[in-house]
Short mmCIF file of C-alpha atoms in Angstrom, two decimals:
data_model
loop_
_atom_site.label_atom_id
_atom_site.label_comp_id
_atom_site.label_asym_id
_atom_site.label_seq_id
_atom_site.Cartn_x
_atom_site.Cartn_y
_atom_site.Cartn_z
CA UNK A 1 12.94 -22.45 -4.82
CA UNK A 2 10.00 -24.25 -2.88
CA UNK A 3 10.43 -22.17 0.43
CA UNK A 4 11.86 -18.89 0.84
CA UNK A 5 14.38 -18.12 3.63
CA UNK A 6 11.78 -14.75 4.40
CA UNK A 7 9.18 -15.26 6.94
CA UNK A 8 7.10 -12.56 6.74
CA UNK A 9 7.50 -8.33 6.55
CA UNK A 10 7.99 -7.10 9.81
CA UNK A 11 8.51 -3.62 9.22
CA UNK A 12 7.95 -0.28 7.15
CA UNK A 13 9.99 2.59 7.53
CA UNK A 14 7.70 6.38 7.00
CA UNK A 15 9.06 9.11 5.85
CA UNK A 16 8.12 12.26 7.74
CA UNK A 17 8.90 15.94 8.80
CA UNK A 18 8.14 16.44 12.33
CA UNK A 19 8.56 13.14 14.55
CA UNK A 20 6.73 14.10 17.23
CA UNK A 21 3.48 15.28 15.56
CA UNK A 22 3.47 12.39 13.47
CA UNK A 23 4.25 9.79 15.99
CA UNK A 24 1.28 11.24 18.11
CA UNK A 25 -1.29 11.56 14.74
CA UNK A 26 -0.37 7.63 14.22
CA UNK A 27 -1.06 6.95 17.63
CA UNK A 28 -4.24 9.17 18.60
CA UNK A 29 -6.13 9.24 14.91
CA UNK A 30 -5.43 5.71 13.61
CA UNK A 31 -5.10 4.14 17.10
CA UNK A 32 -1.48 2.40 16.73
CA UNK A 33 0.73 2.02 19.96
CA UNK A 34 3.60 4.21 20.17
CA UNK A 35 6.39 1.72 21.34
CA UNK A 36 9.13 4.11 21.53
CA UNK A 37 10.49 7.51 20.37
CA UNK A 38 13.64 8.77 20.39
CA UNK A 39 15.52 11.74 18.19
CA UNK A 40 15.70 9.37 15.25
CA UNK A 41 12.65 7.28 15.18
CA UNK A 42 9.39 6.41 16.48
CA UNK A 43 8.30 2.76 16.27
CA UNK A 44 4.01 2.43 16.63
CA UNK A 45 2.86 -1.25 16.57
CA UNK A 46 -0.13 -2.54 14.77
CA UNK A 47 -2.33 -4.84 17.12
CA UNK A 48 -1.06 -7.94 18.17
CA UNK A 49 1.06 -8.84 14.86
CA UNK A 50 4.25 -8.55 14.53
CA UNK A 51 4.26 -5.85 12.23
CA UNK A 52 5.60 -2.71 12.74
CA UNK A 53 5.64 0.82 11.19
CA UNK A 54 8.67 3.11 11.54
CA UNK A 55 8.77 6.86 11.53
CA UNK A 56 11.67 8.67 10.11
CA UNK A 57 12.19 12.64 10.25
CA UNK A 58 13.99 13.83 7.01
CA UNK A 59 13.95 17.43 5.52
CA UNK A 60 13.97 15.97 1.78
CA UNK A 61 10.86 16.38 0.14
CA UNK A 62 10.12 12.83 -0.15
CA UNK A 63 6.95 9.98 0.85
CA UNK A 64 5.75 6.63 0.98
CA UNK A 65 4.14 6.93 -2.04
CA UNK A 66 4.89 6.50 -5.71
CA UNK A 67 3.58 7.91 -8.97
CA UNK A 68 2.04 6.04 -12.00
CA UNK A 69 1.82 8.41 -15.35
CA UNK A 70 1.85 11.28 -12.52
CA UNK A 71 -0.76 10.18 -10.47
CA UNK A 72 -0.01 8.90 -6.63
CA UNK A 73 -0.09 5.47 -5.89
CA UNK A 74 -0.03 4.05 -2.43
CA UNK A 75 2.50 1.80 -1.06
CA UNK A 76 1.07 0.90 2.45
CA UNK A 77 -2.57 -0.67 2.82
CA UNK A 78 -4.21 -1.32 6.13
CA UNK A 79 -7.75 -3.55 6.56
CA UNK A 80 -10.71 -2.39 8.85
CA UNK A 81 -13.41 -4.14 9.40
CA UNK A 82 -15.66 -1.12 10.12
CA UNK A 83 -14.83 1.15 7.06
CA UNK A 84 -17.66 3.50 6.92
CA UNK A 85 -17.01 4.31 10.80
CA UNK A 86 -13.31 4.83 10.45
CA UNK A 87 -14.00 6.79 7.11
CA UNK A 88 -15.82 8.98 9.43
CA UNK A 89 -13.58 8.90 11.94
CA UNK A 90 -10.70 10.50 10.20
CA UNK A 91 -13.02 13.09 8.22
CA UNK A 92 -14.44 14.20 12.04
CA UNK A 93 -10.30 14.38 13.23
CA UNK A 94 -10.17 16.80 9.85
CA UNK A 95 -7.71 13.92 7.75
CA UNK A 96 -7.37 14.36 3.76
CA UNK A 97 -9.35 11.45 2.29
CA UNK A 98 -10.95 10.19 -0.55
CA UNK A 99 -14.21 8.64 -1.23
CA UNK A 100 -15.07 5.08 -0.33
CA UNK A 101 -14.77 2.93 -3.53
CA UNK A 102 -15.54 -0.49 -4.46
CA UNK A 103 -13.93 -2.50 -6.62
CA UNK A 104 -14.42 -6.37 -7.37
CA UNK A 105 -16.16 -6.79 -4.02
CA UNK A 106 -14.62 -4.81 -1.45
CA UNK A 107 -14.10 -1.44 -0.30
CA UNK A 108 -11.43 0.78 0.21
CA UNK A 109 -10.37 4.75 0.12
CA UNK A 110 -6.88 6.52 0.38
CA UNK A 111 -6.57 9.12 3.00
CA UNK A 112 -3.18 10.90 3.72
CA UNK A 113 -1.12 11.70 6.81
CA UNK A 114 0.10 14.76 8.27
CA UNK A 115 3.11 14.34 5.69
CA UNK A 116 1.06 13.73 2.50
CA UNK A 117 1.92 10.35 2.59
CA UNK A 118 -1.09 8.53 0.84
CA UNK A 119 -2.32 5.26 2.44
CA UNK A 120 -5.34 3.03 1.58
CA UNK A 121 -7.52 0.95 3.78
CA UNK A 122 -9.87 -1.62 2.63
CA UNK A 123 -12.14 -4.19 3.68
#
């Protein structure tokens, strides 16, 4: 096939256990805009892309993550431009993360959200 029929991703639906909290940790500690919330989701918008991510409240003990040989993997990576700061950023706002790493020239570290979803940001 020489061109595929998909454009590009547009969204990526969260799992998480309290809505509310979540939506307003996504917005106020990582800085997305909360487009809308209502009993079932909350949509948050990344910049000016298109892209979107997509909270979901479920009981089941489930995340966005996946395991390799029992270790957690992420699934969702985000870019910064100013790693260090935000590093510090979400240790100040008292977020689980990891040390910065670098790997094959550039940086990146895994912090989790309020739901022990692990995500990675690199630069």
């Amino acid at each position: 096939m020489s061109k595929s029929f998909i454009e590009q991703v547009h969204y990526i639906r969260i799992p998480v256990k309290d809505l509310e909290l979540s939506a307003q940790w996504y917005r106020d500690v990582l800085g997305l805009q909360l487009l809308n919330i209502t009993k079932e989701l909350a949509i948050l918008k990344v910049n000016e892309g298109p892209f979107l991510l997509i909270l979901v409240p479920t009981e089941d003990e489930t995340f966005a993550h996946f395991t390799i040989d029992n270790e957690q993997e992420f699934s969702i990576g985000f870019t910064s431009p100013e790693l260090s700061k935000f590093h510090q950023h979400l240790i100040d706002n008292q977020v689980k993360v990891e040390d910065i790493k670098e790997d094959n020239g550039h940086a990146f570290f895994h912090f989790y959200d309020p739901n022990g979803n692990k995500l990675q940001v690199h630069w």
